[in-house]
PDB file of C-alpha atoms in Angstrom:
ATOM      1  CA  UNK A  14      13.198  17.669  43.479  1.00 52.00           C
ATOM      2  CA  UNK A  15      12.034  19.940  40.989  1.00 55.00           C
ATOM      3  CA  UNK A  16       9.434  22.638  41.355  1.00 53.00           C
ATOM      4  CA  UNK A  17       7.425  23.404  38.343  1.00 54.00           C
ATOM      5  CA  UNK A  18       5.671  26.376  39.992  1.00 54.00           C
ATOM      6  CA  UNK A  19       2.286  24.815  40.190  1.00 54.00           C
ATOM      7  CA  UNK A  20       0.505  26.547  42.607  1.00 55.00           C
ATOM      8  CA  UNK A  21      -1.879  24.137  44.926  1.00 59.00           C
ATOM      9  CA  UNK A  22      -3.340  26.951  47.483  1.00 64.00           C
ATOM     10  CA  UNK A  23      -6.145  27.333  45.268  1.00 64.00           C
ATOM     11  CA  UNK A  24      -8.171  26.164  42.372  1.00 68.00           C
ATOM     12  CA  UNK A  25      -6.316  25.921  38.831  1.00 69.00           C
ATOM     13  CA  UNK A  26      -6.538  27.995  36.015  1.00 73.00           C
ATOM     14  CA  UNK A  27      -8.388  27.194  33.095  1.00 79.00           C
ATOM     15  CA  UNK A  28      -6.828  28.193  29.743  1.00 79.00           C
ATOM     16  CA  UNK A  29      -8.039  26.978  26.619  1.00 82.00           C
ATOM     17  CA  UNK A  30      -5.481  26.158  24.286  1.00 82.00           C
ATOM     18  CA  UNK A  31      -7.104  26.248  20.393  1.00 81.00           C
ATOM     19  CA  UNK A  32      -5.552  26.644  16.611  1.00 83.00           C
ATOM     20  CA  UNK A  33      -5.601  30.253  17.220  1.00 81.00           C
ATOM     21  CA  UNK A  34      -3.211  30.090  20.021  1.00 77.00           C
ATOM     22  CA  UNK A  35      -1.117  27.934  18.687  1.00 79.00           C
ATOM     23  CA  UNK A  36      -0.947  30.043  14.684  1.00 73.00           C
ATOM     24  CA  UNK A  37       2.030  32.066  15.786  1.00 81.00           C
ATOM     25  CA  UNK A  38       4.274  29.265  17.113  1.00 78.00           C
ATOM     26  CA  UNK A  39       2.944  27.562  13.854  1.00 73.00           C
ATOM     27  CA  UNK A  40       4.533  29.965  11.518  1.00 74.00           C
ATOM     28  CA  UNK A  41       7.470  30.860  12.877  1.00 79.00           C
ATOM     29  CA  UNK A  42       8.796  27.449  13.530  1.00 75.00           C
ATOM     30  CA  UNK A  43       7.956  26.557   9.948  1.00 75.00           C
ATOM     31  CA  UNK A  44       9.811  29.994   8.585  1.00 76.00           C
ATOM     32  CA  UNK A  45      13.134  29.178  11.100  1.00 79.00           C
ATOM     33  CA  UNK A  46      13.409  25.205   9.717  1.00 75.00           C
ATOM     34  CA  UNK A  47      12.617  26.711   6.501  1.00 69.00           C
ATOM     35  CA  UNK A  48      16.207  28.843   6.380  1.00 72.00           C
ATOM     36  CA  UNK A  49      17.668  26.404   8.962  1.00 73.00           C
ATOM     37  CA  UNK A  50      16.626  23.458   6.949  1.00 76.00           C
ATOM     38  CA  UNK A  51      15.923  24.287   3.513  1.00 71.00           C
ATOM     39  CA  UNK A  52      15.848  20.825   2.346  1.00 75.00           C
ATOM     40  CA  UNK A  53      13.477  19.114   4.740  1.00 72.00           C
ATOM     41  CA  UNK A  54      11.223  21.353   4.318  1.00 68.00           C
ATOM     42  CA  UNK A  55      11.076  20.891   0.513  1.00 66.00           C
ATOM     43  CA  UNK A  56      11.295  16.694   1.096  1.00 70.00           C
ATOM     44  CA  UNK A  57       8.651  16.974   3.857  1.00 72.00           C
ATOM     45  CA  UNK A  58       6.188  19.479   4.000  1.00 77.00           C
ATOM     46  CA  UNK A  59       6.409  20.405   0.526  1.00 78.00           C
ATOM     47  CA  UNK A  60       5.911  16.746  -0.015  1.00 81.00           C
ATOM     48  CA  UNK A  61       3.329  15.841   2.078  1.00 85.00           C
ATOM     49  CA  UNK A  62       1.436  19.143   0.838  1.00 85.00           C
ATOM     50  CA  UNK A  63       1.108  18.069  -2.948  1.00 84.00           C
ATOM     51  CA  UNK A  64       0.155  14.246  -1.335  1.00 85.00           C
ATOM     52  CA  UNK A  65      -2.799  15.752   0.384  1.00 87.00           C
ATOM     53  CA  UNK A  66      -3.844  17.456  -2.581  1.00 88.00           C
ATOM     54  CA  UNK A  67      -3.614  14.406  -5.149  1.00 89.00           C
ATOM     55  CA  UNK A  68      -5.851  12.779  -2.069  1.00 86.00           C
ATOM     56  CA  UNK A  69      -8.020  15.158  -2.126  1.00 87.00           C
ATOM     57  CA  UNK A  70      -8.081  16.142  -5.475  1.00 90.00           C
ATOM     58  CA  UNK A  71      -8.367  12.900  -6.860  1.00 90.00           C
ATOM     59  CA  UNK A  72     -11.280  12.412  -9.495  1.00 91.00           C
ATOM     60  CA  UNK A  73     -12.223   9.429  -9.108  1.00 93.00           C
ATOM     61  CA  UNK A  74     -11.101   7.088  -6.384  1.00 95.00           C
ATOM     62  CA  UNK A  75     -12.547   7.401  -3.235  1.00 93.00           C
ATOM     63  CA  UNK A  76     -10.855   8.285   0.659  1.00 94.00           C
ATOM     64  CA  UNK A  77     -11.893   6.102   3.534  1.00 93.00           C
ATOM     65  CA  UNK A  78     -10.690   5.666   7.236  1.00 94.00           C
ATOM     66  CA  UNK A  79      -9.479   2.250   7.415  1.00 93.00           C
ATOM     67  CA  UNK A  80     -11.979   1.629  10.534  1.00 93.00           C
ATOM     68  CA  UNK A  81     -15.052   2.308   8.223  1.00 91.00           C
ATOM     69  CA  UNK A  82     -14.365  -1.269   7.182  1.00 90.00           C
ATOM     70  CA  UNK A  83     -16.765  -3.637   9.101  1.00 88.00           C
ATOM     71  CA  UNK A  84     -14.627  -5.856  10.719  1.00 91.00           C
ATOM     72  CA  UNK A  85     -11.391  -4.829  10.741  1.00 94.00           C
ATOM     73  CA  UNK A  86     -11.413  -4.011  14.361  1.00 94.00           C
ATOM     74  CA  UNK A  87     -11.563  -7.811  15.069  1.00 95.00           C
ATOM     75  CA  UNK A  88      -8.539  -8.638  12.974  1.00 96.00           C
ATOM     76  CA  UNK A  89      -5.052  -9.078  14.856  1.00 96.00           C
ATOM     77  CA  UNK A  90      -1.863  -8.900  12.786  1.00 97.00           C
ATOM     78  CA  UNK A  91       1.757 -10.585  13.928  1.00 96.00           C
ATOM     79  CA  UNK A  92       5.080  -8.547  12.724  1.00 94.00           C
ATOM     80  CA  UNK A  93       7.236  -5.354  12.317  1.00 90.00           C
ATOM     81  CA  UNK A  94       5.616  -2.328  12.615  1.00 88.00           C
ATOM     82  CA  UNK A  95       8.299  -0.299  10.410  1.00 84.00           C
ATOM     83  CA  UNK A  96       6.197  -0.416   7.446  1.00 85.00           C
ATOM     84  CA  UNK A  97       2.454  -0.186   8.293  1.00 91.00           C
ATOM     85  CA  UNK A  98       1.063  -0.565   5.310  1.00 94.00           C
ATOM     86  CA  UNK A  99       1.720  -4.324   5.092  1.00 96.00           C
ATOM     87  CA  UNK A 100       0.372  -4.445   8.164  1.00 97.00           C
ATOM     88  CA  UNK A 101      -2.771  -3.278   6.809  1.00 97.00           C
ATOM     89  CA  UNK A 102      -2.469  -5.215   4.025  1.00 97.00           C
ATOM     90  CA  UNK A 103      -2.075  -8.384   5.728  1.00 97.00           C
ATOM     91  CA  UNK A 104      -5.155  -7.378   7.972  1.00 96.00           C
ATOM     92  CA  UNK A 105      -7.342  -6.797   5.221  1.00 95.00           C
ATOM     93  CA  UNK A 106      -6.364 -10.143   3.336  1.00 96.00           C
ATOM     94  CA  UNK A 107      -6.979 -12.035   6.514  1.00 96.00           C
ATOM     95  CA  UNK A 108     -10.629 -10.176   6.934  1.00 93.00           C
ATOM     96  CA  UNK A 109     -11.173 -11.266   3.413  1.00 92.00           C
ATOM     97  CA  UNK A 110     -10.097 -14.706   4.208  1.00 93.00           C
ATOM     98  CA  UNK A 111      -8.255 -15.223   1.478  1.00 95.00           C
ATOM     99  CA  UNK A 112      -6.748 -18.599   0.163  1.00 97.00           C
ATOM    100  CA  UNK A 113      -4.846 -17.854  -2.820  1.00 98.00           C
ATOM    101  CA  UNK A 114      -2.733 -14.481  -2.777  1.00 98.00           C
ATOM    102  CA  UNK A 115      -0.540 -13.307  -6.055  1.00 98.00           C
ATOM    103  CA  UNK A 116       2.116 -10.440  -5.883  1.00 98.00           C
ATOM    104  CA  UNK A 117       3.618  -8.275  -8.346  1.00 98.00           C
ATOM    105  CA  UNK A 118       6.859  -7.472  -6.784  1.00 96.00           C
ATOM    106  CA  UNK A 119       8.758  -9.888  -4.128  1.00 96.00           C
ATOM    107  CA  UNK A 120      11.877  -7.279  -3.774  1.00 94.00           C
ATOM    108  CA  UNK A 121      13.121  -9.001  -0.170  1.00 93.00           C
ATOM    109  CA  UNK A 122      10.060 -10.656   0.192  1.00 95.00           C
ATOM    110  CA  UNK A 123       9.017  -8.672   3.268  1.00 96.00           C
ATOM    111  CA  UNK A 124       5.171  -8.868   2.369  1.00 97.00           C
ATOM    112  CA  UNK A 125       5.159 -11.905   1.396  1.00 97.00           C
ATOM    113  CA  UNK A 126       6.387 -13.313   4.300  1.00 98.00           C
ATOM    114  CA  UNK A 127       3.978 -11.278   6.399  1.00 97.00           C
ATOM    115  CA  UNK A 128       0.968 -12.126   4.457  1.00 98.00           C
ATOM    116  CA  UNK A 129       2.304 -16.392   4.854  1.00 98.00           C
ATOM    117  CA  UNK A 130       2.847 -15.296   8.862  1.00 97.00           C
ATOM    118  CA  UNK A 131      -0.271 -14.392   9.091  1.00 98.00           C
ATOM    119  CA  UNK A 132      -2.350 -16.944   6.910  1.00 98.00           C
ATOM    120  CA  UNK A 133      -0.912 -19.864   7.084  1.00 97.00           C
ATOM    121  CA  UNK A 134      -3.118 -21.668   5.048  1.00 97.00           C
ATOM    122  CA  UNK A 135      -2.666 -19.788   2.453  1.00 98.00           C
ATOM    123  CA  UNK A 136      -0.823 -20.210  -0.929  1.00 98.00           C
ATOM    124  CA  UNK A 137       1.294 -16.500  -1.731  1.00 98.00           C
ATOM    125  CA  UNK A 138       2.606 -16.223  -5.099  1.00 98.00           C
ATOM    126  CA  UNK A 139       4.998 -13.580  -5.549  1.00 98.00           C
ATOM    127  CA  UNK A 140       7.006 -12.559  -8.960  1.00 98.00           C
ATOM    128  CA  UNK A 141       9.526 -10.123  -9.779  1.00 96.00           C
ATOM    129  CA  UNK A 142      12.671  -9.986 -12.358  1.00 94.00           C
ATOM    130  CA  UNK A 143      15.404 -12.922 -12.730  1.00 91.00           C
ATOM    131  CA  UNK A 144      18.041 -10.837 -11.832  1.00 87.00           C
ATOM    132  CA  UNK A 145      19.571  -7.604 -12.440  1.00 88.00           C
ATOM    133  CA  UNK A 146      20.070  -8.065 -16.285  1.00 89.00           C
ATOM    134  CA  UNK A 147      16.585  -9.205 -16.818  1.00 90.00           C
ATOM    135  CA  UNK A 148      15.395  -5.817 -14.880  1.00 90.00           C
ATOM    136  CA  UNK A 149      17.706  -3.794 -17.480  1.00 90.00           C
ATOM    137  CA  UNK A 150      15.917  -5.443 -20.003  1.00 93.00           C
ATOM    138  CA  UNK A 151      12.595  -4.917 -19.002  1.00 94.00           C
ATOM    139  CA  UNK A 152       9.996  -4.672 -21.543  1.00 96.00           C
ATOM    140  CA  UNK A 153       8.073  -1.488 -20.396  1.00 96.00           C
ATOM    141  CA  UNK A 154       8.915   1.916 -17.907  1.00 95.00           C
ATOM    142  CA  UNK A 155      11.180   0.603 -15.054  1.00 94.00           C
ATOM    143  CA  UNK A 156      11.058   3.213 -11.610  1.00 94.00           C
ATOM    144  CA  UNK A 157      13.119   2.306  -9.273  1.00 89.00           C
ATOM    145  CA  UNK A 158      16.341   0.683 -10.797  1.00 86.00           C
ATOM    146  CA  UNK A 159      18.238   1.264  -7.909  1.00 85.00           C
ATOM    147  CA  UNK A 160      15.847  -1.392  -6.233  1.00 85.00           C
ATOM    148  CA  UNK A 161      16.886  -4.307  -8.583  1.00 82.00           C
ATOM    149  CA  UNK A 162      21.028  -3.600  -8.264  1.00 79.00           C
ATOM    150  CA  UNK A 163      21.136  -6.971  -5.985  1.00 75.00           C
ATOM    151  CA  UNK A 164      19.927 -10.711  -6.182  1.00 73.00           C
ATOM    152  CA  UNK A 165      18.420 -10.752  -2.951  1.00 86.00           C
ATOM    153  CA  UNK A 166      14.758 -11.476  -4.420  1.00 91.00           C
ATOM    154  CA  UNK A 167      12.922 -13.530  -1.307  1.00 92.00           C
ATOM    155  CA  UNK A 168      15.735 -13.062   1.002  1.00 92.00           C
ATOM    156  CA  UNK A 169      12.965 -12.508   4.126  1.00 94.00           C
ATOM    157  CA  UNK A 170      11.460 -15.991   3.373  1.00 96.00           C
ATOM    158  CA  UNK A 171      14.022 -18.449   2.054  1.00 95.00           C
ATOM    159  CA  UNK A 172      14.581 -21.456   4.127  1.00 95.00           C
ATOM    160  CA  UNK A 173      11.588 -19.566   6.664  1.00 96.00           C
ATOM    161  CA  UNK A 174       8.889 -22.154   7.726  1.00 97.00           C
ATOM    162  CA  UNK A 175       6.443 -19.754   5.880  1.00 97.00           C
ATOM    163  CA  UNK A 176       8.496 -19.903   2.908  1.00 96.00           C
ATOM    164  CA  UNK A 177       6.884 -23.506   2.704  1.00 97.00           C
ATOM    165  CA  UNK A 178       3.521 -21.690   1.975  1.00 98.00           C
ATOM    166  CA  UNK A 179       5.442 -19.311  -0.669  1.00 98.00           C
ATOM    167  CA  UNK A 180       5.757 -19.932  -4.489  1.00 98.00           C
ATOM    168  CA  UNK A 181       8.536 -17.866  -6.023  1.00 97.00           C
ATOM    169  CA  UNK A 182       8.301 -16.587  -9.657  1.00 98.00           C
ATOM    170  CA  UNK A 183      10.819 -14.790 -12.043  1.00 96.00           C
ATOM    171  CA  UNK A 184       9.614 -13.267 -15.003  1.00 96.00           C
ATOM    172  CA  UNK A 185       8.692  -9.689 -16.689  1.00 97.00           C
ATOM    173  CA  UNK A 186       5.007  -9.148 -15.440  1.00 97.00           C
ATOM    174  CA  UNK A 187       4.655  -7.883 -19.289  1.00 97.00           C
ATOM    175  CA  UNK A 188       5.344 -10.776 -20.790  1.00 97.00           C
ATOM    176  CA  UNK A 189       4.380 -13.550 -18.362  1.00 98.00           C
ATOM    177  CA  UNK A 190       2.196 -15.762 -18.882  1.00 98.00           C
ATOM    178  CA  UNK A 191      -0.666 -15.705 -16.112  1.00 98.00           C
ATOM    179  CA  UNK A 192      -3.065 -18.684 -17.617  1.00 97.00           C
ATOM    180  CA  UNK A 193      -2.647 -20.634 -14.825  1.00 97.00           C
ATOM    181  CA  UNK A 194      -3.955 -18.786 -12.467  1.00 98.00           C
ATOM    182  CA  UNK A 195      -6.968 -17.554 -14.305  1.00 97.00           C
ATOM    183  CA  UNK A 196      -9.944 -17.058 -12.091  1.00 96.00           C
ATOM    184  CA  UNK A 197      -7.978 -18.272  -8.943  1.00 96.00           C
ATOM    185  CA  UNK A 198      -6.972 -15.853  -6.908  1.00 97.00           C
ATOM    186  CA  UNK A 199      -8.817 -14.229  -4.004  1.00 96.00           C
ATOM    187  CA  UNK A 200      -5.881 -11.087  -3.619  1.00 97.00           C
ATOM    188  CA  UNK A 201      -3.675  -9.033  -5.922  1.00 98.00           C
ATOM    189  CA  UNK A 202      -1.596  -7.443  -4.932  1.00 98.00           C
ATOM    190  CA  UNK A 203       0.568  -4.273  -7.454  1.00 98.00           C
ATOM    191  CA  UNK A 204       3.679  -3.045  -5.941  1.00 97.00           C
ATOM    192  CA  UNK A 205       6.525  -3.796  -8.724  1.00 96.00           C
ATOM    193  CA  UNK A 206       7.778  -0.774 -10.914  1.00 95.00           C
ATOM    194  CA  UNK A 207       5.185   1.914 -10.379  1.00 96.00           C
ATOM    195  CA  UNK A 208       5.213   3.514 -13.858  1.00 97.00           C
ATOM    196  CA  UNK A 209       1.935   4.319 -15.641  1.00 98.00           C
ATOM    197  CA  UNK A 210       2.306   1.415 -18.198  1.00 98.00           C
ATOM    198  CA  UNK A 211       3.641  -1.112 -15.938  1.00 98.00           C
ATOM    199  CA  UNK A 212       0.826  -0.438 -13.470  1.00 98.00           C
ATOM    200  CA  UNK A 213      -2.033  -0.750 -16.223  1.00 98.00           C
ATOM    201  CA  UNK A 214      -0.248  -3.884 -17.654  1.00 98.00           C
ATOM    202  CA  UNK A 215      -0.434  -5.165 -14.137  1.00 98.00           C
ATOM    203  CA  UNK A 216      -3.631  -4.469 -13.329  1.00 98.00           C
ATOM    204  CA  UNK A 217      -5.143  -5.598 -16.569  1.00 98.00           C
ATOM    205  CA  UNK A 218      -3.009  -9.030 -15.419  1.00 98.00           C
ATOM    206  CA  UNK A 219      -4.638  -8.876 -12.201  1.00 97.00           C
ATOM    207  CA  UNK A 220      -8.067  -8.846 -13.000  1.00 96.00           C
ATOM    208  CA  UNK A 221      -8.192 -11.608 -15.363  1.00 96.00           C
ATOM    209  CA  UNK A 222      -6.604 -13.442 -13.048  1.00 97.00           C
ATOM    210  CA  UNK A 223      -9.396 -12.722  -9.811  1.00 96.00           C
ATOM    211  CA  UNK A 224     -11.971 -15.140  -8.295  1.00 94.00           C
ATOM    212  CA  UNK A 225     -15.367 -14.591  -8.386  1.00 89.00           C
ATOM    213  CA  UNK A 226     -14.964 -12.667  -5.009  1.00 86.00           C
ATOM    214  CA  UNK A 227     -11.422 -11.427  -5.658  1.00 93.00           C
ATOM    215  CA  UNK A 228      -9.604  -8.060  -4.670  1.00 95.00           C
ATOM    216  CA  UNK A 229      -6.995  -6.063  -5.756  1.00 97.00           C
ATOM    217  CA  UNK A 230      -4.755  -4.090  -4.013  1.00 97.00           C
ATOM    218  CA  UNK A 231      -1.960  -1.559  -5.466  1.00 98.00           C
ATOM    219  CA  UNK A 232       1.091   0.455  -2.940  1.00 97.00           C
ATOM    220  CA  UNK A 233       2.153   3.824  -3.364  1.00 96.00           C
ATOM    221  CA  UNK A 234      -1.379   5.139  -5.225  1.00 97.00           C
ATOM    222  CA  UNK A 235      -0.215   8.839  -3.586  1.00 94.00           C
ATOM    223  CA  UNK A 236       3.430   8.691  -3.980  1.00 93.00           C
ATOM    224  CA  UNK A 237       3.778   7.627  -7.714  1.00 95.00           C
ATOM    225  CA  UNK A 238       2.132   9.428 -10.618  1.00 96.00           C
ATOM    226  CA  UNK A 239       1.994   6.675 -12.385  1.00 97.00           C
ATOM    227  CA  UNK A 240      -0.156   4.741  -9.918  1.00 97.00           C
ATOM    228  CA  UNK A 241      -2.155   7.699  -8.973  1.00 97.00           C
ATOM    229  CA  UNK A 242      -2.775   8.708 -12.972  1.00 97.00           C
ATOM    230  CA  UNK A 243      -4.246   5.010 -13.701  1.00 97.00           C
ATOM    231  CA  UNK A 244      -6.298   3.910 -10.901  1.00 97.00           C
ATOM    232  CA  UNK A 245      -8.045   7.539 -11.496  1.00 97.00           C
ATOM    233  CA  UNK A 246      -8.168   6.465 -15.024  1.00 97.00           C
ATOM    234  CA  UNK A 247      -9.369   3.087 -14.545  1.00 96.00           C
ATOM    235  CA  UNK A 248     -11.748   3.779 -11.486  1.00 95.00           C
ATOM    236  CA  UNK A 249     -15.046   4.863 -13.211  1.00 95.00           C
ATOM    237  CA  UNK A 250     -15.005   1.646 -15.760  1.00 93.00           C
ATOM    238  CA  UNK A 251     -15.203  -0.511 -12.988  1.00 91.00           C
ATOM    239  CA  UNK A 252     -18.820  -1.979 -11.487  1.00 87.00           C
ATOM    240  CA  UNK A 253     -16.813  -1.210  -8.022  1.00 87.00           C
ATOM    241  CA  UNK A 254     -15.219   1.670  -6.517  1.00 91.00           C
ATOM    242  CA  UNK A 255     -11.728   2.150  -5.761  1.00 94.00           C
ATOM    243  CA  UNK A 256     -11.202   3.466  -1.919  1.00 95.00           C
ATOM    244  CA  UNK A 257      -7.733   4.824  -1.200  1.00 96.00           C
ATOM    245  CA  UNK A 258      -7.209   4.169   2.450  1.00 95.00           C
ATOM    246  CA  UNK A 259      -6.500   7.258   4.306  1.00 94.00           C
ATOM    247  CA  UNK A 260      -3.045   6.735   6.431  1.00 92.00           C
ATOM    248  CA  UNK A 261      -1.640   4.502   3.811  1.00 95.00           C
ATOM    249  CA  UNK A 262      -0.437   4.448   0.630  1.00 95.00           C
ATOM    250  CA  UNK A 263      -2.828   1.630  -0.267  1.00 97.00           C
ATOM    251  CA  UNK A 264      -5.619   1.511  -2.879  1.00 97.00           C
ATOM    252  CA  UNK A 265      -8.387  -1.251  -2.963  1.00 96.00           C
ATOM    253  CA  UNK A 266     -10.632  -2.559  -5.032  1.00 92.00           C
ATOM    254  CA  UNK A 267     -13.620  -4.175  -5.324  1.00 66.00           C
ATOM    255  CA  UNK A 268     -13.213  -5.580  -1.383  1.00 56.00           C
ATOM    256  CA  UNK A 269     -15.288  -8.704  -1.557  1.00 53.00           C
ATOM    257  CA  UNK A 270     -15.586 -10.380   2.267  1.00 51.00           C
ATOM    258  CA  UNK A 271     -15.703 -13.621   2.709  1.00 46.00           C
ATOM    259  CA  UNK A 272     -17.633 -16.116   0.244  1.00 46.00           C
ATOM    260  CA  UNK A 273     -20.818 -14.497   0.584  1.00 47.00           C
ATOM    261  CA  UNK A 274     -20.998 -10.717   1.174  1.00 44.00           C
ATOM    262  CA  UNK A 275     -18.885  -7.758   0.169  1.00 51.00           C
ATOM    263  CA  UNK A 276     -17.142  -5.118   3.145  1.00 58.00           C
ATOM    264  CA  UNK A 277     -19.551  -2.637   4.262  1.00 60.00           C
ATOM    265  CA  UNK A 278     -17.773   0.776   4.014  1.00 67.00           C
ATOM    266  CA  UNK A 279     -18.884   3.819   5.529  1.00 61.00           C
ATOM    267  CA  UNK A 280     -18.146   6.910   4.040  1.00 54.00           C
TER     268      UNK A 280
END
């Protein structure tokens, strides 16, 4: 048994606990990781610092909690929880009800095998380079080129019963030819190299290539400059706003519902 001094012969204590309180332990646990742990505290709070800052010092694209979306509370996801934000993704796509779904950047294939799970009516097209000599070659800014050091583009859903519902594509995004799907898809989603003129060549792809009620959706819009730089560039010539969902690193944009209404969003 052990006794955790509690005393029960009378009434307890109240004691409120509040930031106050709290400060000193604050500060001093921060100052011993800080010489303890020099370089966590530069890869995580320093990190997450100049993250809330871009968020909140963005000029353009707007911050929302992802339950100010009507709807999304009904929407049920299936699959691995490691990396939430294709989670939310997938959850947004389905509240959309989307039918045809193109992405820039298969890697594994993770998200694309997620957003099939999930929708399996659906039709996912997902691109990325043929290979690890077409990636040296690539036409614009590359991030990442540790990312393309191994053929394993689509591992996640080759020979997968959703990889039925799964078109593969190899190409540079800059120099592919999109004509086909003009006008035809209900979801983009950006999340290949994250450079500034990969993004914008991307995105310029992307929204020729939207339905009348399409979306587009880009990863990492607080962790990569060049992602963060262009959708604040590119938010205030749209007829829509971009809405960077808060807990994520997602960005969306114009979040059409349906076939006949757009997401309400409360601010």
């Amino acid at each position: 048994m052990i006794a955790l001094g509690i005393s029960t012969t009378g009434p307890p204590r109240l004691k409120h606990v509040g930031n106050r309180q709290i400060l000193a332990g604050v500060v001093s646990g921060v100052v011993r990781n800080a010489f303890a742990e020099p370089d966590r505290v530069r890869r995580g709070l320093l990190k997450n610092i100049w993250i809330d800052l871009k968020r909140f010092g963005a000029p353009s694209v707007r911050n929302v909690e992802l339950s100010r979306m009507r709807g999304i509370d009904t929407i049920a996801v299936d699959g691995p929880v490691a990396h939430h934000g294709s989670l939310v993704l997938t959850a947004i796509a389905k509240l959309l009800e989307c039918e045809r779904i193109f992405e820039f950047g298969t890697y594994r294939g993770e998200t694309s095998w997620l957003l099939a799970h999930n929708l399996p009516s659906a039709r996912i097209y997902t691109l990325d380079f043929d290979g690890v000599e077409a990636a040296r070659n690539a036409r614009l800014e590359l991030t990442d080129p540790e990312l393309y050091t191994a053929g394993d583009r689509g591992a996640r859903f080759c020979g997968t019963r959703e990889g039925r519902s799964i078109t593969q594509l190899f190409g540079d995004s800059a120099t592919f030819d999109f004509s086909p799907y003009r006008g035809n898809i209900d979801l983009v989603y950006i999340d290949a190299s994250h450079s500034y003129s990969y993004v914008r060549s991307d995105t310029e792809a992307a929204l020729d290539m939207l339905s009348d009620l399409g979306s587009i959706m880009w990863d990492d819009y607080t962790h990569y400059s060049g992602v963060y730089a262009y959708l604040n560039e590119l938010a205030p010539k749209l007829d829509s706003p971009i809405f960077h969902i808060l807990g994520t690193r997602l960005a969306l944009q114009p979040m059409a519902c349906g076939r006949d209404r757009m997401i309400e969003v409360t601010e």
